[in-house]
Short mmCIF file of C-alpha atoms in Angstrom, two decimals:
data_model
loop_
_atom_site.label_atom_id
_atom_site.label_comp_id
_atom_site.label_asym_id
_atom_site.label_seq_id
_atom_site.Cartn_x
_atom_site.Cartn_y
_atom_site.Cartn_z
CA UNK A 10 50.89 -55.05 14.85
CA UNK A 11 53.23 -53.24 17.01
CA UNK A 12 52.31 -50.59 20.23
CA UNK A 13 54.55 -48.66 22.35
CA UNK A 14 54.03 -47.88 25.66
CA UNK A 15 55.84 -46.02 28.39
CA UNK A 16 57.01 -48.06 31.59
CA UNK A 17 58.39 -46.45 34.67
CA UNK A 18 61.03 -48.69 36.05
CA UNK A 19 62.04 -47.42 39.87
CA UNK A 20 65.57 -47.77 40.99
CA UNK A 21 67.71 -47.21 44.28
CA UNK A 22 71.12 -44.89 44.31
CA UNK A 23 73.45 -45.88 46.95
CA UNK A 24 72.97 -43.31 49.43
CA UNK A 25 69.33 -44.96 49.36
CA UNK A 26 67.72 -42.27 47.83
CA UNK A 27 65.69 -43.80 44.84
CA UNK A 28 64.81 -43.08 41.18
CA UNK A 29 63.21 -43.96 38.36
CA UNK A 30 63.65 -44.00 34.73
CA UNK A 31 61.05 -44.06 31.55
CA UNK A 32 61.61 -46.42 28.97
CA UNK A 33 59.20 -47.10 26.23
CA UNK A 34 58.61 -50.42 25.13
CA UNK A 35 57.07 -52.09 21.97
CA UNK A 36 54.65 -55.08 22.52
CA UNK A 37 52.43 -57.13 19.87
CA UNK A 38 49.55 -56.92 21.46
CA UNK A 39 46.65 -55.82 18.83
CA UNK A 40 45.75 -52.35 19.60
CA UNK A 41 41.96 -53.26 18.46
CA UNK A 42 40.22 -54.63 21.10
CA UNK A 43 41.77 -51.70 23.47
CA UNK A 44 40.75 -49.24 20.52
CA UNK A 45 36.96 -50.83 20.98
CA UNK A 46 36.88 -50.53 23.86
CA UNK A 47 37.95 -46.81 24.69
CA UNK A 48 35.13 -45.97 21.58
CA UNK A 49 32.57 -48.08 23.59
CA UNK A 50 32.75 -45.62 26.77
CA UNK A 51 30.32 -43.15 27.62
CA UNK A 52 32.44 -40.32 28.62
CA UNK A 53 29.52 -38.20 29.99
CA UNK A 54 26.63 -39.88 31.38
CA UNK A 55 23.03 -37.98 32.23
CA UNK A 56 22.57 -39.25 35.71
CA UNK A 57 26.22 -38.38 36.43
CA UNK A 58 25.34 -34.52 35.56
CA UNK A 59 24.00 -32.90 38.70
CA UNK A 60 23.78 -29.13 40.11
CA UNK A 61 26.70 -27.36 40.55
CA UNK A 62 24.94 -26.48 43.86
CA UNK A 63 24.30 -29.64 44.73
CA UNK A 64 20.77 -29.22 45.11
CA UNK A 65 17.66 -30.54 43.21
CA UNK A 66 17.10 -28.17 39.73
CA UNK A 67 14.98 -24.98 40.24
CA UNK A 68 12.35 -24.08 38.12
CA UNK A 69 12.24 -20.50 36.25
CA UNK A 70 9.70 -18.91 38.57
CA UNK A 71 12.24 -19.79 41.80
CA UNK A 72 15.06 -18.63 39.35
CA UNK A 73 13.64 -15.55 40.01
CA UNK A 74 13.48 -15.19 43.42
CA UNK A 75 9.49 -13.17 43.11
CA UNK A 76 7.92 -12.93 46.11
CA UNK A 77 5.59 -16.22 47.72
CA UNK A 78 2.29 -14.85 46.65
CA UNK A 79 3.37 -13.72 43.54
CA UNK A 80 5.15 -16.81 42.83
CA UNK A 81 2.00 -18.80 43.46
CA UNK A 82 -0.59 -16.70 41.73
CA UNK A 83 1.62 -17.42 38.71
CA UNK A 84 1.89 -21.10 39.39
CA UNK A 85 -1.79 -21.21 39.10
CA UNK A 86 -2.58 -17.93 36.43
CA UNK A 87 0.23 -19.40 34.42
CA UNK A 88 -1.70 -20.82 31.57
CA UNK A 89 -4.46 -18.31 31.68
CA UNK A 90 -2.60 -15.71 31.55
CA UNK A 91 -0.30 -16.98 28.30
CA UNK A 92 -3.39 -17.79 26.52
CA UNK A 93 -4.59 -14.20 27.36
CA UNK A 94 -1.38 -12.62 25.68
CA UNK A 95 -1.43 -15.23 22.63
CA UNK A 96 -5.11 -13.50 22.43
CA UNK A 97 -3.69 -9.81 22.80
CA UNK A 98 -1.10 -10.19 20.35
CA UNK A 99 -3.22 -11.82 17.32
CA UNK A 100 -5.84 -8.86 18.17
CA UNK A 101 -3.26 -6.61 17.87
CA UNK A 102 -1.41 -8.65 14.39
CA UNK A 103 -4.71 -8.43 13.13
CA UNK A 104 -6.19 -4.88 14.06
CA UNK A 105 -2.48 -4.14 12.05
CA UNK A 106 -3.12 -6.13 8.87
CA UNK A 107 -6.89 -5.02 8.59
CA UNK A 108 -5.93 -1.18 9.10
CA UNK A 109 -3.29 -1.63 6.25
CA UNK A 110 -5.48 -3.51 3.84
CA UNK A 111 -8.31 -0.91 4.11
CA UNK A 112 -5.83 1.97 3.49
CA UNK A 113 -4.51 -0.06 0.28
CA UNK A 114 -8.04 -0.69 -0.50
CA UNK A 115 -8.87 2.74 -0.26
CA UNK A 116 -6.03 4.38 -2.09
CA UNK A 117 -6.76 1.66 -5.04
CA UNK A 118 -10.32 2.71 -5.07
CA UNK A 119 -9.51 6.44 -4.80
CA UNK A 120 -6.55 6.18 -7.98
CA UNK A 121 -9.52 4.44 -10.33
CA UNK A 122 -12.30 6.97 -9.41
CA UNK A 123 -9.77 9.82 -10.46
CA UNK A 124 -8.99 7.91 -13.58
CA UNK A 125 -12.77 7.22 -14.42
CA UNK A 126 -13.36 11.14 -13.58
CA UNK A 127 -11.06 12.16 -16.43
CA UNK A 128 -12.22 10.58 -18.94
CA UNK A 129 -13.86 12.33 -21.56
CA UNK A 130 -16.14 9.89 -23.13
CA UNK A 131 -19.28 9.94 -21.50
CA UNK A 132 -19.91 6.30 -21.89
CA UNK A 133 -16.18 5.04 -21.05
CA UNK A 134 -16.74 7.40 -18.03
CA UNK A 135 -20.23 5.79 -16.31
CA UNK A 136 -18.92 2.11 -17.25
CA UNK A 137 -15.59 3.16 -15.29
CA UNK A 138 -17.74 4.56 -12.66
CA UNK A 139 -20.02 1.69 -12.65
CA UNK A 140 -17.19 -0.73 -11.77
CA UNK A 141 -15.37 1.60 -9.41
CA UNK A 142 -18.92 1.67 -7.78
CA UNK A 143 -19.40 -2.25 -7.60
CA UNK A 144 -15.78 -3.22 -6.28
CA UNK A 145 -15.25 -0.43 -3.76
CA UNK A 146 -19.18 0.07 -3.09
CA UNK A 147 -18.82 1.06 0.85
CA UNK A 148 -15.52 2.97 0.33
CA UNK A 149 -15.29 6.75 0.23
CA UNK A 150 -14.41 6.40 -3.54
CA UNK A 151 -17.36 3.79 -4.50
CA UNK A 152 -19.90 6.41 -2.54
CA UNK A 153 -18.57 9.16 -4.51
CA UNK A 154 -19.18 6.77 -7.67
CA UNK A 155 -22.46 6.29 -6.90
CA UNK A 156 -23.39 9.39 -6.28
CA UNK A 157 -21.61 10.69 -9.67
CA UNK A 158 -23.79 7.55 -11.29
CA UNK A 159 -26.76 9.24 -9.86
CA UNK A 160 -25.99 13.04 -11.09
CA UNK A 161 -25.54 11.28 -14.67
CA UNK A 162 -29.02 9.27 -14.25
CA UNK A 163 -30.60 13.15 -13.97
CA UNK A 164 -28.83 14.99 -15.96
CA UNK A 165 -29.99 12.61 -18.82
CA UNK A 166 -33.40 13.32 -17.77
CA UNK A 167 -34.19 9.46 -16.93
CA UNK A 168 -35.86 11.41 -13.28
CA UNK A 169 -36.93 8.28 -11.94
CA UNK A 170 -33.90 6.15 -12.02
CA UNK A 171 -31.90 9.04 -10.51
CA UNK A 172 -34.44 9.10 -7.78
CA UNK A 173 -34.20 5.70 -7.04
CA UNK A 174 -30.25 6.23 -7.38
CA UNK A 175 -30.34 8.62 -4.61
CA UNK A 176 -33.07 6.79 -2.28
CA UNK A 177 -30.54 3.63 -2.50
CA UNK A 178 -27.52 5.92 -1.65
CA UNK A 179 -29.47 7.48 1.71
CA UNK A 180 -30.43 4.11 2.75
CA UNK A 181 -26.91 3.10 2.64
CA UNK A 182 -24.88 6.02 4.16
CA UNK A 183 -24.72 6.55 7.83
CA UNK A 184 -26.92 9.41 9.28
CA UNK A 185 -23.58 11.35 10.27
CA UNK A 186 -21.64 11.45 6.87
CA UNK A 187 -21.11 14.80 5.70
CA UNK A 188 -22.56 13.73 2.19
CA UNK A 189 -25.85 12.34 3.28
CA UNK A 190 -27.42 16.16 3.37
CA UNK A 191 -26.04 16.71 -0.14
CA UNK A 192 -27.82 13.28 -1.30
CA UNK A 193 -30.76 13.96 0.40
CA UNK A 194 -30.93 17.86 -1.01
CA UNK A 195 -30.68 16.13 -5.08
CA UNK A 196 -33.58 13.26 -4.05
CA UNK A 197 -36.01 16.33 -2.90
CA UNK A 198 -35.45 18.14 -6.24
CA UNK A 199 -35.41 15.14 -8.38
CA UNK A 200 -38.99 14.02 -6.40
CA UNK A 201 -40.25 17.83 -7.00
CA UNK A 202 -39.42 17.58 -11.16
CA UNK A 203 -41.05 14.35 -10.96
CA UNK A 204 -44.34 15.92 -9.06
CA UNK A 205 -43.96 14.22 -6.00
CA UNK A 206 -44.17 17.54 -3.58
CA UNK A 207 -45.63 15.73 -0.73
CA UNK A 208 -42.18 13.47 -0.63
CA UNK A 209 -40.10 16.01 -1.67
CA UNK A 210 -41.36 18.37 1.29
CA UNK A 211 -40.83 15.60 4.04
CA UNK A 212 -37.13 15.51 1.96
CA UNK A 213 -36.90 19.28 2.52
CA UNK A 214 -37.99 19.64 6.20
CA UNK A 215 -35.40 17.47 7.63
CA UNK A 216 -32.54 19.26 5.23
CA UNK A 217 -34.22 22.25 7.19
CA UNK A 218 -32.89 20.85 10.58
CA UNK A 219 -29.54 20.36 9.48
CA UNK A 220 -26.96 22.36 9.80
CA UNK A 221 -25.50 24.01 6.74
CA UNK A 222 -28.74 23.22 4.68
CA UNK A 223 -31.31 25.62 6.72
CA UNK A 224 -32.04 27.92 4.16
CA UNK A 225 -32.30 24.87 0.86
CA UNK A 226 -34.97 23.10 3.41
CA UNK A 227 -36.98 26.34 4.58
CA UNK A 228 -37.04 27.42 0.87
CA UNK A 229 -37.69 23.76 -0.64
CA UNK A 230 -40.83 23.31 1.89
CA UNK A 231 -42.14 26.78 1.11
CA UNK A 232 -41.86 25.94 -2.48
CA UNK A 233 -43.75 22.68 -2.23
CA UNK A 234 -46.41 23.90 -0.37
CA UNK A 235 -46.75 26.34 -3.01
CA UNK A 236 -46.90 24.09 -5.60
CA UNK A 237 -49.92 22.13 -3.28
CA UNK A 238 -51.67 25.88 -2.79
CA UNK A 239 -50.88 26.76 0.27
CA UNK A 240 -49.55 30.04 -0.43
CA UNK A 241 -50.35 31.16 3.32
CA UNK A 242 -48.30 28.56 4.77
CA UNK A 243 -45.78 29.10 2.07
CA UNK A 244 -45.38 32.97 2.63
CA UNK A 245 -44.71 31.78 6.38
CA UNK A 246 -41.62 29.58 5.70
CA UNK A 247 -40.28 32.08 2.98
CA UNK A 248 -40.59 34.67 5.85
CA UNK A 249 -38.08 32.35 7.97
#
């Protein structure tokens, strides 16, 4: 194989100023072991790289030029302190997720009480209820179920189921939800058909310390002390 090359061959002008001139030559060397050996070089080399300062490498806190003290509390706080904002944002991921899954949760359960409320079969409608009620049991919509369960239990005259309905319902609901008083108001009259006064009147004196059922607890307590004779002590709390 032939390689050309470019030679610079100097020459002197009479008034002894010199010259030169380029010629290119052709020579039959092999061009492979040169070729090998310009592939074989490591153009850039890792311990040739240094700082453009000159200078050992500086680490991101000095990058930042922060004050000593603060520099050194975060030399030291440095892994405490990610760990404590890994912690922060899965609490905060997670508060997220769990919000939105009990909203979808809740406008699922809400969608199938409505649909179980317009039915018109009475037996399609408590077997709807029933399972609204048993996958949604501590949701607003799978109280209301229950509670609905409960009215159907008495208004089909089974007394005692209803009464158990509404006992289980009580014992479930916080102290402070607005529905509790209305619960507790159908248990006292369901307990007074069934000729339990002295339960239904313990029923009726604490609906006659809450507010907004005064009146339904004065009147239910007169009424089953009544029932018991005690028309003097009756009188008195019809009188209030």
């Amino acid at each position: 194989f032939f390689h050309q090359r470019w030679v610079y061959y100097p020459t002197e002008n009479g008034n002894g100023t010199k010259k030169g001139a380029l010629r290119v030559e052709a020579s039959h060397n092999s061009t492979e072991p040169r070729l090998k050996l310009v592939a074989n070089k490591k153009i850039f080399k890792p311990e040739n790289i240094v700082n453009a300062t000159g200078g050992p490498r500086k680490s991101v806190l000095e990058e930042l030029n922060l004050p000593p003290r603060v520099e050194e509390f975060l030399r030291v706080w440095y892994k405490p302190l990610l760990g404590l904002l890994v912690g922060v944002i899965v609490l905060v991921l997670g508060f997220s997720f769990g919000k939105q899954y009990t909203s979808s949760r809740a406008e699922q359960a809400a969608s199938q009480l409505a649909q179980a409320m317009q039915l018109s079969d009475h037996a399609a409608r408590r077997e709807a209820l029933a399972q609204v009620a048993a996958s949604y049991r501590r949701a607003g919509a799978g109280i209301w179920s229950r509670i609905e369960l409960a009215h159907i239990e008495r208004d089909s005259g089974d007394l005692a189921a209803a009464a158990a309905a509404y006992e289980e319902l009580l014992g479930s609901m916080a102290k402070r939800d607005p529905r509790s008083p209305m619960v507790r108001l159908n248990l006292a009259q369901v307990l007074a058909e069934l000729g339990e006064y002295e339960r239904a009147a313990d029923h009726y004196r604490q609906l006659a310390t809450t507010q907004g059922f005064e009146a339904w607890g004065l009147l239910g307590s007169g009424e089953m002390l009544a029932r018991q004779g005690d028309e003097e002590n009756a009188r008195r709390h019809y009188q209030q």
